[in-house]
Short mmCIF file of C-alpha atoms in Angstrom, two decimals:
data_model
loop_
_atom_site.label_atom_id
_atom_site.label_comp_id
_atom_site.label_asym_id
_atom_site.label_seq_id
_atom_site.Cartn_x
_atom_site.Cartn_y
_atom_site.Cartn_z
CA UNK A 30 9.19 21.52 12.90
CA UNK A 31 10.74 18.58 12.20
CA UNK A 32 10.30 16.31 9.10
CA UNK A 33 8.25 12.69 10.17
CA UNK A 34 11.09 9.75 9.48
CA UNK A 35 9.11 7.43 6.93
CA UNK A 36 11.07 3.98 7.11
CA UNK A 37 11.88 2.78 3.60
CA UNK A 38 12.78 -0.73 4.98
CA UNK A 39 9.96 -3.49 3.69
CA UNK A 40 9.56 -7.26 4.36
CA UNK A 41 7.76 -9.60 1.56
CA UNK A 42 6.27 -13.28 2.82
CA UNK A 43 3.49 -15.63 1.45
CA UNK A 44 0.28 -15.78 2.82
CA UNK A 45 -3.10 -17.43 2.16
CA UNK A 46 -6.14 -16.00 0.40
CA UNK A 47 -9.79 -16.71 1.11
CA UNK A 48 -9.27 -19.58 -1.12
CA UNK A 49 -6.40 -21.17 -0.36
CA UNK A 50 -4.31 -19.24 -3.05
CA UNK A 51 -0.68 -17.44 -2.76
CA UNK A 52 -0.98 -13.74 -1.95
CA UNK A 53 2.55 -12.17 -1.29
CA UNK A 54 2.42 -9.84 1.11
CA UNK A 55 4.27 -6.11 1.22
CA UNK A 56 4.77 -4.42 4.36
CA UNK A 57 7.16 -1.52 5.56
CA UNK A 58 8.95 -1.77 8.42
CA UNK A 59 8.89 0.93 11.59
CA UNK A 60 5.45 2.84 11.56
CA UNK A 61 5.30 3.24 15.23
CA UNK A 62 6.87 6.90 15.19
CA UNK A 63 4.15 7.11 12.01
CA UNK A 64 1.55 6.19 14.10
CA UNK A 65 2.34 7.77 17.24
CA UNK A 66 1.58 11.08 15.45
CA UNK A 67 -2.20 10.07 15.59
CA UNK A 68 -2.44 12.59 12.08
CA UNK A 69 -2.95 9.32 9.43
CA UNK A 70 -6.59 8.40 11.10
CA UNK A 71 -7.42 6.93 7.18
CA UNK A 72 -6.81 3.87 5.67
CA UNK A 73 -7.24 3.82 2.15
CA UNK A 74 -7.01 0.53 -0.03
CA UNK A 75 -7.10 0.70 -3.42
CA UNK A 76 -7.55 -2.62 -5.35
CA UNK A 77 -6.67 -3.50 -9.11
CA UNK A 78 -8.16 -6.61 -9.99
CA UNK A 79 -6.42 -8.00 -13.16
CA UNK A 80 -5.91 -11.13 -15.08
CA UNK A 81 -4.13 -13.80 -13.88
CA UNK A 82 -1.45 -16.29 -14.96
CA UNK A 83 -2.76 -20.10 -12.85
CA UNK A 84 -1.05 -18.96 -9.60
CA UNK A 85 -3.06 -15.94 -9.57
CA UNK A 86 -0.49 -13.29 -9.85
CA UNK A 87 0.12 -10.59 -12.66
CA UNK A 88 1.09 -11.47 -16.47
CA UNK A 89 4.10 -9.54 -17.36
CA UNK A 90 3.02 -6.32 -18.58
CA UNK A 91 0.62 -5.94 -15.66
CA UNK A 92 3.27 -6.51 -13.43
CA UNK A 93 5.42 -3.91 -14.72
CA UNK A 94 2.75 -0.87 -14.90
CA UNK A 95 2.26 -1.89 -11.28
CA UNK A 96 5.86 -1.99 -9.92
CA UNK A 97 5.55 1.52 -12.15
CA UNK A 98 2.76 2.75 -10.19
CA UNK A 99 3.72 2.12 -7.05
CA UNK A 100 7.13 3.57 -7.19
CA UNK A 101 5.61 7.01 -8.38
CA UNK A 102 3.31 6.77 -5.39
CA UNK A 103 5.88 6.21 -3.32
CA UNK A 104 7.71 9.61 -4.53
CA UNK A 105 4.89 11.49 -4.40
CA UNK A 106 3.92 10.65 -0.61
CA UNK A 107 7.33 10.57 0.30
CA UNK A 108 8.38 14.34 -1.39
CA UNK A 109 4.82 15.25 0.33
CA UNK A 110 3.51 12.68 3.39
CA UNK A 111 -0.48 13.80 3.59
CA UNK A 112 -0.09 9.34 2.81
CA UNK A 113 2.14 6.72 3.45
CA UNK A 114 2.14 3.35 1.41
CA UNK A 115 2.28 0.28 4.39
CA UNK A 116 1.08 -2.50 2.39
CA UNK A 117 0.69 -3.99 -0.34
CA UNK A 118 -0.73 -7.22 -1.13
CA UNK A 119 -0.68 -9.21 -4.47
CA UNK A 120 -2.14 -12.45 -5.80
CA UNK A 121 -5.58 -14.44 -6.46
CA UNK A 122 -6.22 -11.88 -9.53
CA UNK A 123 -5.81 -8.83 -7.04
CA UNK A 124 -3.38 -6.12 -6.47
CA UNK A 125 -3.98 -3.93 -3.07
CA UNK A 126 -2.08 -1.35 -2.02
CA UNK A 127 -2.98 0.26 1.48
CA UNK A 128 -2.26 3.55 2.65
CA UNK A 129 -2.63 5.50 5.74
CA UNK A 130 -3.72 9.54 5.20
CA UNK A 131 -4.45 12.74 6.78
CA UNK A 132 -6.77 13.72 4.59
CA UNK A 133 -8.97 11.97 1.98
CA UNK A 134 -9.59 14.52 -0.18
CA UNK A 135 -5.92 15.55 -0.42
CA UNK A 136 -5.13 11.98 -0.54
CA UNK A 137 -7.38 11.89 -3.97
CA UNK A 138 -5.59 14.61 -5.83
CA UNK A 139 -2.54 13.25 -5.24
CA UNK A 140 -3.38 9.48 -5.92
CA UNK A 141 -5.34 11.24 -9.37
CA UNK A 142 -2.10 13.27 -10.46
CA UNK A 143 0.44 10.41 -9.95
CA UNK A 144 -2.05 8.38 -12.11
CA UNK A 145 -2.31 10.88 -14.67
CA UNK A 146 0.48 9.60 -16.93
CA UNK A 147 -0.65 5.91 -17.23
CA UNK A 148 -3.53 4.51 -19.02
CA UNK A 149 -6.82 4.11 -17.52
CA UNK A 150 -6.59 1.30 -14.71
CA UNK A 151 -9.76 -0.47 -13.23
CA UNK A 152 -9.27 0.76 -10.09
CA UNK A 153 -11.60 0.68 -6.96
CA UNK A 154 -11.04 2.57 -3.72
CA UNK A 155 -12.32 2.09 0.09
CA UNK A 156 -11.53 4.43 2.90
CA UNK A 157 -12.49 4.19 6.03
CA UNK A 158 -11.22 5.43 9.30
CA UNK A 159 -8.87 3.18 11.21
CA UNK A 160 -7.10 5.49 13.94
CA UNK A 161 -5.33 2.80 16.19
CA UNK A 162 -3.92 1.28 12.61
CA UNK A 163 -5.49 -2.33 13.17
CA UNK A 164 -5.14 -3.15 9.51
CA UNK A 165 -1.67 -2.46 9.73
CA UNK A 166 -1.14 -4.17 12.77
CA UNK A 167 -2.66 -7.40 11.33
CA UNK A 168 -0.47 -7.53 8.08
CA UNK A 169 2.73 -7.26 10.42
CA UNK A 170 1.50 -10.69 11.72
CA UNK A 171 2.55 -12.38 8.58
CA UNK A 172 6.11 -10.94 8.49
CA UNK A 173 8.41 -13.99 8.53
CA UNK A 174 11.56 -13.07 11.32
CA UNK A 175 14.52 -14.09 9.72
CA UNK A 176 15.82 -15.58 13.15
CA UNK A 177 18.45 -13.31 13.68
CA UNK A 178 16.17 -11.46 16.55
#
């Protein structure tokens, strides 16, 4: 069988919080052969909230441990797809990254040994199932086209 192709390509724009604040906005590029598999039927966001500078976004070290974070994610789900990382959204005191899974509870050990080496983050998790990918689907609407289409 065939390894899945996992685009690497992302897109960052502004958006809008609830209240009126920036929240940039991560999303990869080319799921479609991702979700055409129907195997990721779980979304999974996991949400640091943290203190923020007066535009709502990270302070510096924060910032780091989560650019950190997220690229070990990404090597782990990439060297081993049960996830993929297709969003990630950051601003108004909030950092969210979503993922789409196979399997929850393999999803967990993963997330948990990836995590291991950093310090203890405040950390809360949702899953639910989201088969057609609507979440996904939604964030794409605020990818800005660069007008070369």
């Amino acid at each position: 069988m065939a390894k899945l192709f996992i685009s690497d390509d992302w897109w960052t724009a502004p958006a809008e919080g609830e209240g009126g604040r920036l929240i940039l906005v991560t999303g990869r590029r080319a799921m479609n052969n991702v979700i055409a598999t129907g195997l990721y039927r779980y979304r999974v966001e996991v949400t640091w909230s943290y203190t923020e500078d007066d535009k709502g976004l990270p302070q510096y070290a924060d910032s780091k441990v989560m650019e950190e974070v997220t690229d070990a994610l990404n090597e782990c789900f990439n060297r081993d797809p049960v996830a993929v990382m297709t969003g990630i959204y950051t601003g108004d005191g909030q950092r969210n990254w979503v993922f789409y899974t196979r399997s929850l509870h393999i999803f967990q050990r993963k997330f948990n040994e990836v995590m291991a080496p950093f310090p203890a983050l405040p950390l809360q998790f949702e899953a639910e199932e989201d088969p057609d990918w609507q979440e996904y689907r939604e964030m794409c609407q605020c990818e800005v086209s660069d007008g070369e289409d």
